[in-house]
Coordinates of C-alpha atoms in Angstrom, one line a residue:
X26 CA -0.1 -0.2 -0.1
X27 CA 1.2 2.8 -1.1
X28 CA 2.2 6.1 1.4
X29 CA -0.8 8.4 -0.1
X30 CA -3.1 5.2 -0.1
X31 CA -2.0 4.2 3.5
X32 CA -3.0 8.0 4.9
X33 CA -6.4 8.2 3.0
X34 CA -7.6 4.3 4.7
X35 CA -6.2 5.6 7.9
X36 CA -9.0 8.9 7.6
X37 CA -11.3 6.8 6.3
X38 CA -10.9 4.7 9.8
X39 CA -11.3 8.1 11.5
X40 CA -14.4 8.8 10.0
X41 CA -15.3 4.9 10.8
X42 CA -14.7 5.7 14.4
X43 CA -16.5 9.1 14.1
X44 CA -19.6 7.8 13.3
X45 CA -19.2 5.3 15.8
X46 CA -19.0 8.1 18.4
X47 CA -21.7 10.5 17.6
X48 CA -24.4 7.1 16.8
X49 CA -25.6 6.1 14.2
X50 CA -29.6 5.2 13.7
X51 CA -28.5 1.5 12.5
X52 CA -25.5 0.2 10.8
X53 CA -27.2 -0.2 7.3
X54 CA -26.3 4.2 7.7
X55 CA -22.9 3.4 8.4
X56 CA -19.9 4.8 5.3
X57 CA -19.3 2.4 2.9
X58 CA -15.5 2.3 2.1
X59 CA -14.3 -0.1 -0.8
X60 CA -10.7 0.6 -1.1
X61 CA -7.6 -1.6 -3.2
X62 CA -3.9 -2.0 -1.7
X63 CA -3.5 0.3 -4.2
X64 CA -4.6 3.1 -6.7
X65 CA -7.2 2.0 -9.0
X66 CA -7.4 4.0 -13.1
X67 CA -11.2 4.7 -12.0
X68 CA -12.6 5.9 -8.0
X69 CA -16.6 6.4 -7.8
X70 CA -17.7 8.6 -5.7
X71 CA -21.2 7.8 -4.8
X72 CA -24.1 10.2 -3.1
X73 CA -26.9 8.9 -1.7
X74 CA -30.4 10.2 -1.8
X75 CA -32.1 12.4 1.0
X76 CA -32.9 11.7 4.6
X77 CA -31.8 7.7 3.4
X78 CA -27.7 6.8 3.9
X79 CA -25.1 5.1 2.4
X80 CA -27.1 1.7 2.3
X81 CA -28.2 2.4 -1.1
X82 CA -25.2 1.8 -2.6
X83 CA -23.8 -1.4 -2.0
X84 CA -24.9 -3.4 -4.3
X85 CA -23.5 -1.1 -7.0
X86 CA -20.6 -0.1 -5.0
X87 CA -19.3 -3.0 -4.8
X88 CA -19.9 -4.2 -8.1
X89 CA -17.4 -1.8 -9.2
X90 CA -14.7 -2.4 -6.4
X91 CA -15.6 -6.3 -7.7
X92 CA -14.3 -4.3 -11.4
X93 CA -11.6 -3.0 -9.8
X94 CA -12.3 0.6 -8.9
X95 CA -12.3 2.2 -5.3
X96 CA -15.4 3.1 -3.8
X97 CA -16.5 5.8 -1.8
X98 CA -20.4 6.0 -0.1
X99 CA -20.0 8.9 3.1
X100 CA -22.4 9.5 5.3
X101 CA -23.9 13.2 4.6
X102 CA -24.1 15.8 7.1
X103 CA -26.9 15.3 9.8
X104 CA -28.4 12.1 8.5
X105 CA -28.1 8.4 9.5
X106 CA -28.4 9.8 13.1
X107 CA -28.9 7.8 16.2
X108 CA -32.4 9.7 17.9
X109 CA -36.1 9.7 18.9
X110 CA -36.6 12.2 15.9
X111 CA -40.7 13.2 15.2
X112 CA -42.0 17.5 14.3
X113 CA -41.5 18.2 17.5
X114 CA -37.1 17.0 17.7
X115 CA -36.6 16.7 13.4
X116 CA -33.6 15.4 12.4
X117 CA -30.4 17.4 11.9
X118 CA -30.4 17.7 8.1
X119 CA -28.5 21.2 6.9
X120 CA -30.8 23.8 6.3
X121 CA -27.6 25.8 4.1
X122 CA -26.7 24.0 1.1
X123 CA -23.3 25.0 1.5
X124 CA -23.1 22.5 4.0
X125 CA -23.1 19.8 1.5
X126 CA -21.6 21.5 -1.0
X127 CA -18.4 21.7 1.0
X128 CA -19.1 18.5 2.5
X129 CA -19.0 16.9 -1.2
X130 CA -15.5 19.0 -2.4
X131 CA -13.7 17.6 0.5
X132 CA -14.8 14.2 -0.6
X133 CA -13.9 15.1 -4.0
X134 CA -10.3 15.5 -2.9
X135 CA -10.5 12.3 -1.6
X136 CA -11.6 10.8 -4.1
X137 CA -8.8 12.2 -5.9
X138 CA -6.1 10.0 -3.9
X139 CA -7.6 6.9 -4.5
X140 CA -7.7 6.8 -8.4
X141 CA -7.0 8.6 -11.6
X142 CA -10.1 10.0 -12.9
X143 CA -13.2 10.0 -10.5
X144 CA -16.7 9.0 -11.2
X145 CA -19.7 10.9 -9.5
X146 CA -23.0 9.8 -8.9
X147 CA -25.9 10.2 -6.9
X148 CA -29.6 9.5 -6.6
X149 CA -32.2 11.8 -6.3
X150 CA -30.5 14.6 -4.1
X151 CA -28.0 13.2 -4.7
X152 CA -27.8 13.0 -8.0
X153 CA -28.7 16.9 -7.5
X154 CA -25.5 17.2 -5.7
X155 CA -23.4 14.7 -8.0
X156 CA -24.3 16.8 -11.5
X157 CA -23.9 20.4 -9.5
X158 CA -20.4 18.7 -9.0
X159 CA -20.2 18.4 -13.0
X160 CA -21.2 21.7 -14.1
X161 CA -18.7 23.2 -11.8
X162 CA -15.9 21.0 -11.8
X163 CA -16.3 19.2 -15.8
X164 CA -12.2 19.0 -15.7
X165 CA -11.5 16.9 -12.3
X166 CA -14.8 14.4 -12.9
X167 CA -14.7 12.0 -15.6
X168 CA -18.4 10.8 -15.5
X169 CA -21.6 11.2 -13.7
X170 CA -24.1 9.4 -12.6
X171 CA -27.4 10.7 -12.8
X172 CA -30.0 8.2 -11.0
X173 CA -33.4 10.2 -11.2
X174 CA -32.5 13.6 -9.4
X175 CA -34.1 15.9 -7.8
X176 CA -35.1 19.0 -9.6
X177 CA -38.6 19.4 -8.8
X178 CA -41.2 17.0 -7.0
X179 CA -43.7 15.4 -9.4
X180 CA -46.1 18.1 -8.0
X181 CA -45.6 21.7 -8.5
X182 CA -47.9 22.7 -5.6
X183 CA -45.4 21.2 -3.5
X184 CA -42.8 22.6 -4.8
X185 CA -44.9 25.6 -4.4
X186 CA -45.9 24.4 -0.9
X187 CA -41.3 23.5 -0.1
X188 CA -40.8 27.2 -0.9
X189 CA -43.2 28.7 2.1
X190 CA -43.8 26.1 4.5
X191 CA -41.7 25.4 7.8
X192 CA -43.3 22.3 8.4
X193 CA -42.5 18.4 9.8
X194 CA -42.9 15.9 6.7
X195 CA -43.6 12.5 7.3
X196 CA -42.5 10.4 3.6
X197 CA -45.6 8.2 2.7
X198 CA -43.3 5.7 2.7
X199 CA -42.0 5.8 6.0
X200 CA -42.1 1.6 6.9
X201 CA -41.6 0.8 3.5
X202 CA -38.9 -2.5 3.2
X203 CA -35.1 -0.8 2.7
X204 CA -35.9 2.6 4.3
X205 CA -33.0 2.5 7.5
X206 CA -33.1 6.3 7.1
X207 CA -35.3 8.7 8.9
X208 CA -38.8 8.8 8.1
X209 CA -39.2 12.5 8.1
X210 CA -37.8 16.1 7.4
X211 CA -38.6 19.6 8.7
X212 CA -39.3 21.3 4.8
X213 CA -36.9 24.0 4.6
X214 CA -34.0 20.9 4.6
X215 CA -35.1 20.0 1.3
X216 CA -36.0 23.6 -0.5
X217 CA -32.0 24.0 -0.7
X218 CA -32.2 21.2 -2.6
X219 CA -35.3 22.8 -4.8
X220 CA -32.9 26.0 -5.1
X221 CA -29.9 24.3 -5.9
X222 CA -32.0 22.6 -8.9
X223 CA -32.9 25.4 -10.2
X224 CA -29.0 26.8 -10.3
X225 CA -28.3 23.5 -12.2
X226 CA -30.7 24.5 -15.0
X227 CA -29.7 27.8 -15.5
X228 CA -26.5 26.9 -15.6
X229 CA -26.7 24.4 -17.5
X230 CA -27.8 26.3 -20.5
X231 CA -24.6 28.2 -20.5
X232 CA -21.3 25.6 -19.3
X233 CA -20.0 22.6 -20.6
X234 CA -20.5 19.4 -17.6
X235 CA -18.4 16.5 -17.2
X236 CA -20.1 13.7 -20.1
X237 CA -23.5 12.5 -17.6
X238 CA -25.6 9.6 -17.7
X239 CA -28.9 10.3 -16.9
X240 CA -30.9 7.6 -15.0
X241 CA -35.2 7.8 -14.5
X242 CA -38.4 5.3 -15.0
X243 CA -41.6 6.1 -15.8
X244 CA -42.7 4.6 -12.6
X245 CA -41.5 7.5 -10.2
X246 CA -43.7 9.6 -9.5
X247 CA -42.0 11.6 -6.8
X248 CA -39.4 13.8 -9.1
X249 CA -40.2 16.0 -11.9
X250 CA -39.3 13.8 -15.1
X251 CA -39.9 16.8 -17.7
X252 CA -36.6 18.6 -15.4
X253 CA -34.8 15.5 -15.9
X254 CA -35.3 15.6 -19.7
X255 CA -34.9 19.4 -20.4
X256 CA -31.6 19.2 -18.4
X257 CA -30.2 16.4 -20.2
X258 CA -30.8 18.4 -23.0
X259 CA -29.2 21.3 -22.3
X260 CA -25.8 19.5 -21.0
X261 CA -26.2 17.2 -24.1
X262 CA -25.9 20.6 -26.2
X263 CA -22.2 21.0 -24.3
X264 CA -21.5 17.4 -24.3
X265 CA -22.2 15.0 -26.6
X266 CA -20.8 12.3 -24.7
X267 CA -23.6 12.0 -21.8
X268 CA -26.5 9.3 -22.1
X269 CA -29.9 9.1 -21.6
X270 CA -32.0 6.1 -20.2
X271 CA -35.9 5.9 -19.1
X272 CA -37.2 2.8 -17.8
X273 CA -40.4 1.8 -18.6
X274 CA -43.1 1.7 -16.4
X275 CA -43.8 -2.4 -17.0
X276 CA -40.9 -2.5 -14.3
X277 CA -42.2 -0.6 -11.8
X278 CA -39.1 1.0 -10.9
X279 CA -39.6 3.6 -8.3
X280 CA -37.8 6.7 -7.1
X281 CA -35.7 5.0 -4.7
X282 CA -34.1 2.5 -7.3
X283 CA -30.3 1.5 -6.7
X284 CA -31.4 -1.6 -4.8
X285 CA -34.0 -4.5 -4.5
X286 CA -34.6 -3.9 -0.9
X287 CA -35.9 -0.6 -1.8
X288 CA -38.2 -0.7 -5.1
X289 CA -36.5 -2.3 -7.6
X290 CA -36.0 -5.8 -8.5
X291 CA -34.0 -5.2 -11.6
X292 CA -30.9 -3.6 -9.9
X293 CA -28.7 -5.4 -11.5
X294 CA -30.1 -3.7 -15.1
X295 CA -28.6 0.1 -13.2
X296 CA -25.8 -0.9 -12.3
X297 CA -25.0 -2.6 -16.3
X298 CA -26.2 1.0 -17.8
X299 CA -24.0 2.9 -15.1
X300 CA -20.9 0.5 -16.1
X301 CA -21.5 0.3 -20.0
X302 CA -21.4 4.3 -19.9
X303 CA -18.0 4.5 -17.6
X304 CA -16.6 2.1 -19.1
X305 CA -17.3 3.6 -23.0
X306 CA -16.2 6.7 -24.8
X307 CA -19.3 6.3 -27.1
X308 CA -21.1 10.3 -27.5
X309 CA -25.0 9.6 -27.8
X310 CA -25.4 9.8 -31.1
X311 CA -22.9 6.8 -31.4
X312 CA -25.0 4.8 -28.4
X313 CA -28.5 5.8 -30.2
X314 CA -26.8 3.8 -33.0
X315 CA -25.8 0.9 -31.3
X316 CA -29.1 1.0 -29.4
X317 CA -30.9 0.6 -33.0
X318 CA -28.2 -2.1 -34.2
X319 CA -29.6 -4.2 -31.0
X320 CA -33.0 -3.0 -32.1
X321 CA -32.3 -4.7 -35.3
X322 CA -31.3 -7.9 -33.9
X323 CA -27.2 -7.8 -33.3
X324 CA -25.7 -9.9 -31.3
X325 CA -24.4 -8.7 -28.1
X326 CA -21.3 -9.8 -29.2
X327 CA -20.1 -6.6 -31.2
X328 CA -21.5 -4.6 -28.4
X329 CA -19.6 -6.9 -25.7
X330 CA -16.2 -5.2 -28.0
X331 CA -17.5 -1.9 -28.0
X332 CA -18.0 -0.7 -24.7
X333 CA -15.7 -3.8 -23.1
X334 CA -18.6 -5.3 -20.9
X335 CA -18.2 -9.0 -20.3
X336 CA -20.9 -11.1 -21.3
X337 CA -24.0 -11.3 -18.9
X338 CA -23.8 -7.3 -18.7
X339 CA -23.8 -7.0 -22.7
X340 CA -26.6 -9.3 -22.3
X341 CA -28.3 -7.6 -20.2
X342 CA -27.8 -4.5 -21.4
X343 CA -28.6 -5.7 -24.8
X344 CA -32.1 -6.6 -23.3
X345 CA -32.5 -3.0 -22.2
X346 CA -32.6 -2.0 -25.7
X347 CA -35.8 -4.7 -26.5
X348 CA -40.0 -4.5 -26.3
X349 CA -39.0 -7.6 -23.7
X350 CA -38.4 -4.6 -21.2
X351 CA -40.8 -2.3 -22.3
X352 CA -38.1 -0.1 -24.8
X353 CA -40.9 -0.5 -27.5
X354 CA -39.1 1.4 -30.8
X355 CA -36.2 2.3 -28.3
X356 CA -38.8 5.1 -26.5
X357 CA -36.2 5.0 -23.3
X358 CA -33.4 6.7 -25.1
X359 CA -35.9 9.4 -26.9
X360 CA -35.5 12.0 -23.8
X361 CA -38.6 14.3 -25.9
X362 CA -41.0 11.4 -25.0
X363 CA -42.9 12.0 -22.0

């Protein structure tokens, strides 16, 4: 283990020790650090969703680690802490977006000590932060994976309430399987992400971002998918190596799409798509052309060679471009589809 890796490994151990002293809600909330003895060609920095914790990136984190990447999934500020949290004593989530921005910038620096190229990814508000990083530091970010980023809720009225109400909100699915995070929050803690989303949408019109993968789902009733499509189209104008994929409604992949524990029986498809994007240098046009060839019956062997995927992943990606998985006439990669 090199001196640089050793120092980072010691720091990561200190993070775990601090989490133990603070007291975590449960072990699922502990930061996940999967680090090889040496620096790797790529390192992944994953950002979990709002009120959730690093458990959301355990499956994809292990998948990338097993393919030779170093992986960091840090617990975000104010998240995952033990306590009797409720409307009278709400969880201590930040209400200042600078707290999150400083946090991700610090972890970006840590990630750079573990790999030559940094891949950043995030779910929901973690995807919002990943998008911000991709726009602010495209020279440092090799790829950005935006898993249904929060750019606004599916209900515009709710967005208006987020802007003005100071109340405590309890998740409708607070007792759903796989929910190891907080069951509720003060609205101002979410408001700052709505404000950051507006900033991102404005910046995307004029800035060159790192290549981004936008992943969404028709079954996602939590966020504004129109905004996701619009962001992708704006980013694509300046960054041709960006991809878009939207899962069909028939798969029932909801907002918490990263694990089987949280709504998604097809977590391996999310992982396959992410791996294909990270391993590839295809532009959006080339990716569309490849999808067309798959839809026309081309075997997955050529896809395997072009995207540097193993046979199983190549077969999965090929299936994702067919009617079998709801991608009829390639609507899954059409950001103009409603």
